[in-house]
Short mmCIF file of C-alpha atoms in Angstrom, two decimals:
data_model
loop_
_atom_site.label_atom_id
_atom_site.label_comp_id
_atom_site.label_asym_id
_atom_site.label_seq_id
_atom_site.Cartn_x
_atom_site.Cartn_y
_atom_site.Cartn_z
CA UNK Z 225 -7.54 -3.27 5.44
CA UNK Z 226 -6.99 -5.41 2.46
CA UNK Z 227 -8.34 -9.02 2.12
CA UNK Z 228 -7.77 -11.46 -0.63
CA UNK Z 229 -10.94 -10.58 -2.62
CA UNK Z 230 -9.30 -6.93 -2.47
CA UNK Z 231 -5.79 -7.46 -3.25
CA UNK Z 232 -6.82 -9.47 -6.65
CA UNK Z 233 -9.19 -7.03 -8.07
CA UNK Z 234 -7.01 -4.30 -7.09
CA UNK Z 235 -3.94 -5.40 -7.76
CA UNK Z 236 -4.38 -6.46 -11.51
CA UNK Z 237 -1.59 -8.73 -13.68
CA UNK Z 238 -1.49 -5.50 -16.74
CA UNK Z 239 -0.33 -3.23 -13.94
CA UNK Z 240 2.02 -5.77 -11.57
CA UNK Z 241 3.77 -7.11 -14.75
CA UNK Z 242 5.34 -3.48 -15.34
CA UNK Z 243 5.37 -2.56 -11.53
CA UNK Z 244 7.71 -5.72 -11.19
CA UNK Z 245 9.56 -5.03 -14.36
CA UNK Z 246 10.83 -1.23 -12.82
CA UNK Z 247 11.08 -2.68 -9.39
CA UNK Z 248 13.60 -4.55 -10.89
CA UNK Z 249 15.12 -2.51 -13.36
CA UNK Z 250 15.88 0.08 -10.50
CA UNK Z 251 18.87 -0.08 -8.10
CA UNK Z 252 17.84 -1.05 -4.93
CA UNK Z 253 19.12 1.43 -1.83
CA UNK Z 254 20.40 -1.23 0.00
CA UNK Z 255 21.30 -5.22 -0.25
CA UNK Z 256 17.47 -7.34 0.56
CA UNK Z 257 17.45 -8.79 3.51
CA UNK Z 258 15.37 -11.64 4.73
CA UNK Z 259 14.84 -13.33 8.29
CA UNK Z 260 13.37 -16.36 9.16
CA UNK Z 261 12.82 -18.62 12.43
CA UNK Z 262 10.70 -21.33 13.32
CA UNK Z 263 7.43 -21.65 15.39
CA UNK Z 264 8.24 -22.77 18.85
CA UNK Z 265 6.50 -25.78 20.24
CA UNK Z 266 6.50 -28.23 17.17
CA UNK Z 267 4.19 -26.50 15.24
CA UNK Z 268 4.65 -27.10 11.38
CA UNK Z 269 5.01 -22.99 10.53
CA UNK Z 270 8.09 -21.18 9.89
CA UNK Z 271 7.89 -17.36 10.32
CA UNK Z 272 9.43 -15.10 8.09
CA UNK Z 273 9.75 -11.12 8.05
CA UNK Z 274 10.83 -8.58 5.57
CA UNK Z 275 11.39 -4.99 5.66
CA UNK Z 276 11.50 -3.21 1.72
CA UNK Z 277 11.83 0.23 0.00
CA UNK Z 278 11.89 1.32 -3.22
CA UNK Z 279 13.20 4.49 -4.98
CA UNK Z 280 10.32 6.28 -6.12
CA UNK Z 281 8.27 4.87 -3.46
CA UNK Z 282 6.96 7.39 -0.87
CA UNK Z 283 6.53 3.80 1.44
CA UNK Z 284 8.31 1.11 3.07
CA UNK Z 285 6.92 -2.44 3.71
CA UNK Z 286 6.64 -5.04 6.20
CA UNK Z 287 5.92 -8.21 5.20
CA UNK Z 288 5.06 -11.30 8.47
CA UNK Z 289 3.67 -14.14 7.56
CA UNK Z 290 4.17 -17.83 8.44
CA UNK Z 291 4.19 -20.73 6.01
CA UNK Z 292 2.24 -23.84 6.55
CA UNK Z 293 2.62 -26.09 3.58
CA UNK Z 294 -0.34 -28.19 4.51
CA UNK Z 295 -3.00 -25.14 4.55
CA UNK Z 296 -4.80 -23.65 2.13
CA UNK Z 297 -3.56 -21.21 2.25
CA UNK Z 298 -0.09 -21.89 2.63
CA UNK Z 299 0.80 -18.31 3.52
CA UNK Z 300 -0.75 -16.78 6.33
CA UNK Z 301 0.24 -13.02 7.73
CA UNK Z 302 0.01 -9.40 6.83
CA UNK Z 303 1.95 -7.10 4.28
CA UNK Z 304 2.36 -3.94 6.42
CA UNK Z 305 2.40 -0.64 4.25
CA UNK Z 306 3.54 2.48 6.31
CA UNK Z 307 4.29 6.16 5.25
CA UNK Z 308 8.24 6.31 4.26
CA UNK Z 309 8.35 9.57 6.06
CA UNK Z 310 5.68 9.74 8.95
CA UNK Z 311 6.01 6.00 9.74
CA UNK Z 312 1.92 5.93 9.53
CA UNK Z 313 0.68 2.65 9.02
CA UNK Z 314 -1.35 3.11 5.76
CA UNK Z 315 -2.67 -0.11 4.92
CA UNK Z 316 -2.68 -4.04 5.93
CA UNK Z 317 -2.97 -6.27 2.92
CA UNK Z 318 -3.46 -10.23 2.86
CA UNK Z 319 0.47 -11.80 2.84
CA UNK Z 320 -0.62 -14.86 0.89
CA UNK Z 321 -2.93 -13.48 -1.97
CA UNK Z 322 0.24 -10.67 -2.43
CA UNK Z 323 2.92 -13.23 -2.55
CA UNK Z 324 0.86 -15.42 -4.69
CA UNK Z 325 0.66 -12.70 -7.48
CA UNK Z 326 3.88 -11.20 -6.90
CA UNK Z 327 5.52 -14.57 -7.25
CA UNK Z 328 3.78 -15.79 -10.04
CA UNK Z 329 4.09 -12.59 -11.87
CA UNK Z 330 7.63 -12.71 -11.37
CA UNK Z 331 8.08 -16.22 -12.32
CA UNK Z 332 6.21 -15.15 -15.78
CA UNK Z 333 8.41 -12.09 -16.06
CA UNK Z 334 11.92 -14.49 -15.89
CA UNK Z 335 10.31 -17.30 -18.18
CA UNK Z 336 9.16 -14.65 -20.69
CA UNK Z 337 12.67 -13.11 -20.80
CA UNK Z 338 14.31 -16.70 -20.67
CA UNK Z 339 12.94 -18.93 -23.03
CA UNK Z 340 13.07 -19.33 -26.52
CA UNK Z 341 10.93 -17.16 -28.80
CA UNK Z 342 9.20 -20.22 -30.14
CA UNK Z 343 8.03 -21.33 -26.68
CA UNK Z 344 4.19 -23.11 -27.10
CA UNK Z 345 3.95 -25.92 -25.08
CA UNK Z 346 4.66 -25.29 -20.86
CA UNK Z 347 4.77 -27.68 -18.10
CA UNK Z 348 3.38 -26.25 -14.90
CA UNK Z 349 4.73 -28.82 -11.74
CA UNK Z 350 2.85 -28.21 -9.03
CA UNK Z 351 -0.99 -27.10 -9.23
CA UNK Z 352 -1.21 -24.11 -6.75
CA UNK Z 353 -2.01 -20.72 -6.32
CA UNK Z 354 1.36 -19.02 -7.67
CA UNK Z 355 1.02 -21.60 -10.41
CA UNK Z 356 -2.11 -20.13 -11.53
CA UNK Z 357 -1.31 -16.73 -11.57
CA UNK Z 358 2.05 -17.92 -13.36
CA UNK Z 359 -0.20 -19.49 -16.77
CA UNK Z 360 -2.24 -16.06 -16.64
CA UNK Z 361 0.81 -13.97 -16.41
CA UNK Z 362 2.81 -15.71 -19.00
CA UNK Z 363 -0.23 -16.23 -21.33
CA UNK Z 364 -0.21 -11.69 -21.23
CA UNK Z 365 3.41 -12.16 -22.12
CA UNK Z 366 3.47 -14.80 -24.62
CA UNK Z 367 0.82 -14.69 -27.00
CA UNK Z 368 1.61 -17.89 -29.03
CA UNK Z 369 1.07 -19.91 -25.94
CA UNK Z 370 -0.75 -22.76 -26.66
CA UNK Z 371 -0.70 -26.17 -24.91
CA UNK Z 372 -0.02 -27.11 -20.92
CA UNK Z 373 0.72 -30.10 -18.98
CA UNK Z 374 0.07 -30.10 -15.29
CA UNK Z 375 1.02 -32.66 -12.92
CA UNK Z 376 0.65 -32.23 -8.66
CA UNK Z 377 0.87 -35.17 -6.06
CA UNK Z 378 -2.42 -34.30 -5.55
CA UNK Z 379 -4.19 -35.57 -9.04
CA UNK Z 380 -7.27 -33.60 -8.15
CA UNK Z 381 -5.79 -30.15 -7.66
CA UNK Z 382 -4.34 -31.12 -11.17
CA UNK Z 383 -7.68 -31.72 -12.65
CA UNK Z 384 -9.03 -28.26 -11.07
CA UNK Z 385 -5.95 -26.34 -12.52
CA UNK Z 386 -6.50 -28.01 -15.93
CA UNK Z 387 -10.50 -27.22 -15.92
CA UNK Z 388 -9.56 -23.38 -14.11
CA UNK Z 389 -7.27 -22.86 -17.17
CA UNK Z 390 -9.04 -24.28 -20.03
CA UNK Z 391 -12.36 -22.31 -18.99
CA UNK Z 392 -10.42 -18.41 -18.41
CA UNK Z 393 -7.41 -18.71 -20.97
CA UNK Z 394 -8.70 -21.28 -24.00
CA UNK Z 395 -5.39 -23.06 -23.59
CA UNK Z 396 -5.42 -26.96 -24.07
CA UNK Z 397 -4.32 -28.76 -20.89
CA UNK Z 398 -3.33 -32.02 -20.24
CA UNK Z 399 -2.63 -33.56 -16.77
CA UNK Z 400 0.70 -35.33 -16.79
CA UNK Z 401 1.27 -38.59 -14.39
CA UNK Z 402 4.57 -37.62 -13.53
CA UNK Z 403 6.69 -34.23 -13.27
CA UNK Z 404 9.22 -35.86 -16.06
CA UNK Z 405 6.08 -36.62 -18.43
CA UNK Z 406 4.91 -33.58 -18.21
CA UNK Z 407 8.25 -31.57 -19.03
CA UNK Z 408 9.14 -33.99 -21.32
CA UNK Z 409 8.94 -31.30 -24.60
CA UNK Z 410 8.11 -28.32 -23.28
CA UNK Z 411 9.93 -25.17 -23.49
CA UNK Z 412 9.46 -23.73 -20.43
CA UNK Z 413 8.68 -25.61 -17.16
CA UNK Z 414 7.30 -23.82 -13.79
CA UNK Z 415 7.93 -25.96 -10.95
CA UNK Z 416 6.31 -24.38 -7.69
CA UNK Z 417 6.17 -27.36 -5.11
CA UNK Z 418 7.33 -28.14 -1.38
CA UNK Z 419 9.66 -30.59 -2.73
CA UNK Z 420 12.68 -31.42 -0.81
CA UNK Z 421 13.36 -34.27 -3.34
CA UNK Z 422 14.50 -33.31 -6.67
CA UNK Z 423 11.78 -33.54 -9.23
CA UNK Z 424 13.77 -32.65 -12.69
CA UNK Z 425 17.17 -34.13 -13.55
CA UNK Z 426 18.88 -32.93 -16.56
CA UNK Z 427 17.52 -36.15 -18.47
CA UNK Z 428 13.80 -34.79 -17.97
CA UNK Z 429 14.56 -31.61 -19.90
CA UNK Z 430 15.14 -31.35 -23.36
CA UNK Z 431 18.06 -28.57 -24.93
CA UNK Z 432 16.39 -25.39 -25.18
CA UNK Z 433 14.59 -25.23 -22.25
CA UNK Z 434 13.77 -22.92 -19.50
CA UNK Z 435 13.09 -23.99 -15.89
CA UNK Z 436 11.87 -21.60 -13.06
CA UNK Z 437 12.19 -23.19 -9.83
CA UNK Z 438 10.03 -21.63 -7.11
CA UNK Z 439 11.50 -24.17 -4.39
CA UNK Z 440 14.30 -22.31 -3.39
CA UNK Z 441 13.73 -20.20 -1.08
CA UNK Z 442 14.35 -22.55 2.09
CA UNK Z 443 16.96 -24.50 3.03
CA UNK Z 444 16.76 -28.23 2.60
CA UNK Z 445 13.97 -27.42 -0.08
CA UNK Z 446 15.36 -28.76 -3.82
CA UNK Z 447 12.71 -29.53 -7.04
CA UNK Z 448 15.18 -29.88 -9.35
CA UNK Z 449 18.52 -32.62 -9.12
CA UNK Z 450 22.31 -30.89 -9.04
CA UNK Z 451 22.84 -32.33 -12.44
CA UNK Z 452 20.45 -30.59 -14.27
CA UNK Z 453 21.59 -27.29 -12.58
CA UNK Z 454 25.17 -28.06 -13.34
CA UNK Z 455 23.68 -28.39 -17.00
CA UNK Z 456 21.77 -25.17 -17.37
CA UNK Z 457 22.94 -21.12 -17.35
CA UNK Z 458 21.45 -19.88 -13.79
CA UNK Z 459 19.82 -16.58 -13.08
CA UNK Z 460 18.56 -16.07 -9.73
CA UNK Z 461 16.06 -13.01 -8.34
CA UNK Z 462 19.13 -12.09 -5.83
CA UNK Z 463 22.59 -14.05 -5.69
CA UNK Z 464 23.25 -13.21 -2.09
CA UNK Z 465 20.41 -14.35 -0.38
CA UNK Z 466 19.81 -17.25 -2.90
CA UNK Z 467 23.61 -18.75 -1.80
CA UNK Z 468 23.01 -18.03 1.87
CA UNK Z 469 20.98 -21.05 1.96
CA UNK Z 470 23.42 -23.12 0.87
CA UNK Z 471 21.15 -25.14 -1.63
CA UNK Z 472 23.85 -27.74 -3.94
CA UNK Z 473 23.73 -26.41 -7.21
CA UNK Z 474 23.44 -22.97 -6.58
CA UNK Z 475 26.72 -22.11 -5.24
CA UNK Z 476 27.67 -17.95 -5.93
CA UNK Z 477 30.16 -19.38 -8.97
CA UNK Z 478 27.30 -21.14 -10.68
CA UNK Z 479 25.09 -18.03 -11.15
CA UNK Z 480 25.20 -16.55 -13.82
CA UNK Z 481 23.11 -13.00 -13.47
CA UNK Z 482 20.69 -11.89 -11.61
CA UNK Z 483 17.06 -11.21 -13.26
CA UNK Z 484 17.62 -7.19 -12.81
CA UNK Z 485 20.83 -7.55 -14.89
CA UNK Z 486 18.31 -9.55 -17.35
CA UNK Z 487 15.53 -6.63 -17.09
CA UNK Z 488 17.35 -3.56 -17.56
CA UNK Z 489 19.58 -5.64 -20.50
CA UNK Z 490 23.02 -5.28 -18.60
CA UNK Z 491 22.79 -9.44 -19.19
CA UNK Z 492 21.86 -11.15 -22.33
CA UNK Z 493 20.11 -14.08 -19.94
CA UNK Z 494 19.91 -16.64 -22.47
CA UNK Z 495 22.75 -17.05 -25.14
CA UNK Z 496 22.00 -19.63 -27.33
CA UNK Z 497 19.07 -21.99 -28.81
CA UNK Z 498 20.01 -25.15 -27.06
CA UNK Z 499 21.14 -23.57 -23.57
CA UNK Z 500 18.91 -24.72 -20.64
CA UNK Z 501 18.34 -21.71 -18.28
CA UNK Z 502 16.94 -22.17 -15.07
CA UNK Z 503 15.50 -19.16 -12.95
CA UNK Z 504 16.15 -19.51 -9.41
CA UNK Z 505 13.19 -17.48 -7.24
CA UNK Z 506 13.62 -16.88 -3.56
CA UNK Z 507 11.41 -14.06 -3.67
CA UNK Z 508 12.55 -10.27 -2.31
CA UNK Z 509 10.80 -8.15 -0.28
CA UNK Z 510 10.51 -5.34 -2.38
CA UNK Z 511 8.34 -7.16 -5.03
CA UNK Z 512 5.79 -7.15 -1.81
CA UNK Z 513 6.10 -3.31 -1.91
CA UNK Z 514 5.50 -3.11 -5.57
CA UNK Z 515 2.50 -4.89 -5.64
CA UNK Z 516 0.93 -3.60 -2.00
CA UNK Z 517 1.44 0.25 -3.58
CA UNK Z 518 -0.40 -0.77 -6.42
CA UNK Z 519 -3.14 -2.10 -4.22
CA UNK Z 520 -3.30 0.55 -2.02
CA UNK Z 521 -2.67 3.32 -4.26
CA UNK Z 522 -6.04 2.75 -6.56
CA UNK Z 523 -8.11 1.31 -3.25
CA UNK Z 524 -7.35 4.93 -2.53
CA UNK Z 525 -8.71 6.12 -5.92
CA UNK Z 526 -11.86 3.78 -5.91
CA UNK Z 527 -12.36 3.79 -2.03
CA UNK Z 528 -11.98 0.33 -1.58
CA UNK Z 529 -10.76 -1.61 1.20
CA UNK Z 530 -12.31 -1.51 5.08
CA UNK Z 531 -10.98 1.90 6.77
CA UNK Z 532 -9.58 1.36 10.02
CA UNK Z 533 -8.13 3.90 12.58
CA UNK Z 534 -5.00 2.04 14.46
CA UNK Z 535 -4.04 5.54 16.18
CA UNK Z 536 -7.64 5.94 17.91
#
């Protein structure tokens, strides 16, 4: 057993960068598949399960979880890690504190290969976990990062992510009133919200800029407006499941790559100085498996973690 205070020391940023990077640099065995379905009786969660494997991998994941936006945390369930061959169930790690670092790790990964070389300043909409992890990611990646603005609905959560990130990276932060003030110059702009109304038209971002978009993963769930989409080269984590959801903007003929093409170099990603790029994360299920073998593999090492016998 793996709880949230394991999974972070265990699973570290220097080794899930790299452990994301293969994941997605290797061809998968088959196409990802997601599924999804609401609680039954009004209640605000929605339930999603995912089943992963990964070449090289002697394990297969499980990942069930539901999603209340108003909780902290949002993500509440279990990453299931069983033997590929024996079906043994070899570990239960924390859903939320996985998808929180696999997501923002990602996220870094796709700005870092995205955005100019002369990126300094970042906007970060949206104050929360994944954002987090996304600044302390990026800042590994990008070395000449220098100066944030934040901006949440919440102005305190802003104020906390602005005094969280001053104090661990030496960055200067700002908090922005607004999600266009604070993307107003930057380079690269995380937005990682529940937004279902746009937050970023193509007026709010300047030429040159990257985007990563976090909020589309659900239908009905858009941060950033058609135009701006319509305006920008698109790279999503996986085009299939991405247009399944039938988000405007993000039609199959508007995508441009997908971030392994981008990874293993088969795609150039960005082509020019004043191209806006956006990266479009839905999140697959085998970035849960690279990061919950990471986990478990050294909690094996160090003997970390709460041993518990399911087959007793």
């Amino acid at each position: 057993m793996l709880g949230r205070s394991d999974v972070e020391r265990l699973c570290t940023l220097d080794d899930l960068i790299p452990a994301l990077a293969a994941a997605f640099h290797t061809p998968l065995p088959f196409p990802a598949r997601r599924a999804h379905a609401p609680l039954p009786g009004g209640h605000p969660g929605r339930s999603p399960s995912a089943a992963a494997i990964l070449p090289g991998i002697p394990a297969y994941t499980m990942n069930v979880n539901a999603k209340y936006p108003g909780s902290v945390p949002a993500i509440r369930g279990v990453v299931c890690l069983h033997d590929l061959d024996s079906g043994d169930l070899l570990a239960l790690l924390d859903s939320g504190t996985v998808t929180a670092l696999r997501t923002g790790a990602t996220a870094a990964l796709a700005t870092h290969l995205l955005a100019r070389p002369d990126l300094t300043t970042l906007a970060v909409i949206g104050a929360g976990a994944q954002a987090r992890i996304f600044v302390r990611a990026l800042s590994r990646l990008r070395s000449d990062l220098a100066r944030v603005r934040v901006y949440d609905a919440a102005p305190a959560a802003a104020e906390r992510f602005a005094a969280e990130v001053r104090s661990t990276l030496g960055l200067r932060v700002q908090v922005a009133d607004s999600a266009s003030s604070a993307a107003r110059d930057a380079l690269a702009i995380l937005c990682g919200t529940w937004s279902r109304t746009p937050l970023l038209g193509a007026g709010d971002v300047v030429p040159g800029a990257h985007v990563t978009t976090l909020g589309a993963d659900e239908r009905g769930r858009a941060e950033l407006h058609s135009d701006l989409l319509a305006a920008s080269r698109i790279v999503a984590d996986c085009r299939g499941l991405l247009c399944s959801l039938g988000i405007p903007g993000l039609e199959r003929e508007r995508i441009a790559a997908e971030l392994a093409d981008v990874v293993s170099g088969r795609h150039p990603g960005r082509t020019g100085p004043e191209e806006r790029t956006v990266f479009a994360s839905i999140g697959l299920p085998m970035q849960d498996l690279a990061a919950a073998w990471l986990a478990f593999t050294r909690a094996e090492r160090e003997g970390a973690g709460t041993l518990v016998r399911f087959d007793l």
